[in-house]
Coordinates of C-alpha atoms in Angstrom, one line a residue:
X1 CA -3.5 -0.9 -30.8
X2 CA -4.4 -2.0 -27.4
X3 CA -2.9 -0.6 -24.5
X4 CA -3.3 -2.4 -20.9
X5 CA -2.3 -1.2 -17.4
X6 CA -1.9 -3.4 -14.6
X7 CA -4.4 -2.8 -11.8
X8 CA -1.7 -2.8 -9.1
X9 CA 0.7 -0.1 -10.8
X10 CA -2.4 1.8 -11.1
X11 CA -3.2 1.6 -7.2
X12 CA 0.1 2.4 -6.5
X13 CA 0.5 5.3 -8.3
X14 CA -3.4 6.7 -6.8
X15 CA -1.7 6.0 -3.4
X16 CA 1.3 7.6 -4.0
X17 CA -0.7 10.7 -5.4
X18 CA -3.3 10.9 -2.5
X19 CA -0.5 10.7 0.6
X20 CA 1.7 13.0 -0.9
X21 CA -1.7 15.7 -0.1
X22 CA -1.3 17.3 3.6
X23 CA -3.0 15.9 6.4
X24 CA -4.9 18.8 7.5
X25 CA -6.4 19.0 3.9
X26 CA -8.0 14.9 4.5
X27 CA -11.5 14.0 5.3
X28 CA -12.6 10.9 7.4
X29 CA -13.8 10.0 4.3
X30 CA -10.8 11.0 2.3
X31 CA -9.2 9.1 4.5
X32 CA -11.1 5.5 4.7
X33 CA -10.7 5.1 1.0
X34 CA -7.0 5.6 1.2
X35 CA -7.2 2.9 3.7
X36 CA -9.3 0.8 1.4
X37 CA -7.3 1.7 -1.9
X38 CA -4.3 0.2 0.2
X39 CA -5.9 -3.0 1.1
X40 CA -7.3 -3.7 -2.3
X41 CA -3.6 -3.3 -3.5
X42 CA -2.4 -5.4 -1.1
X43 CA -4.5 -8.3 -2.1
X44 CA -3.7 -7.6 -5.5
X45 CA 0.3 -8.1 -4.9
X46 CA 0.3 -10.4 -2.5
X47 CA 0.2 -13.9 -5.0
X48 CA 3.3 -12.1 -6.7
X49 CA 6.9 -12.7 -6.5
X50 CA 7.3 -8.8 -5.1
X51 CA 5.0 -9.3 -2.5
X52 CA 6.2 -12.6 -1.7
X53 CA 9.6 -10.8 -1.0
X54 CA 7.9 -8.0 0.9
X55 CA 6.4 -10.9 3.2
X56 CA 9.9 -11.7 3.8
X57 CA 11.8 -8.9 4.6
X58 CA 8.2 -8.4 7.2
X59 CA 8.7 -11.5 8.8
X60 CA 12.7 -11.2 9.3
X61 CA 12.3 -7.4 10.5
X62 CA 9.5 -8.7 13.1
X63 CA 11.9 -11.8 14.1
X64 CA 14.6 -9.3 14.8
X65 CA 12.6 -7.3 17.0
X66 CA 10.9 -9.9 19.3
X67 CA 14.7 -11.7 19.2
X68 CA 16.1 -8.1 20.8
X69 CA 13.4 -7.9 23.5
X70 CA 14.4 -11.4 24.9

């Protein structure tokens, strides 16, 4: 039996685990691979449908805004 995980769900949930840890307990370091963790993930769900749609709702909620400061 072969069991497969999809890199993305696995990002997500190592995300999800390390910001749910307090601030004050973060290095610099602790802290830069967070940042890189979420960059890799967002390449990795970009191409999708789901990020497509995330892409979306982003470019309507920025439209919004620079509409209301007209």
């Amino acid at each position: 039996m072969l069991v497969t995980i999809n890199l993305a769900v696995l990002l997500a949930i190592i995300i999800i685990l390390r910001l749910r840890r307090r601030t004050q307990a973060r290095s610099r370091f602790d802290e830069k691979l967070t940042v890189a963790i979420v960059l890799v993930f967002g390449v990795l769900i970009a191409p999708t449908a789901f990020g497509q749609g995330n892409l979306d709702v982003v470019v309507q909620v920025m439209q919004g805004v620079s509409q209301s400061g007209r």
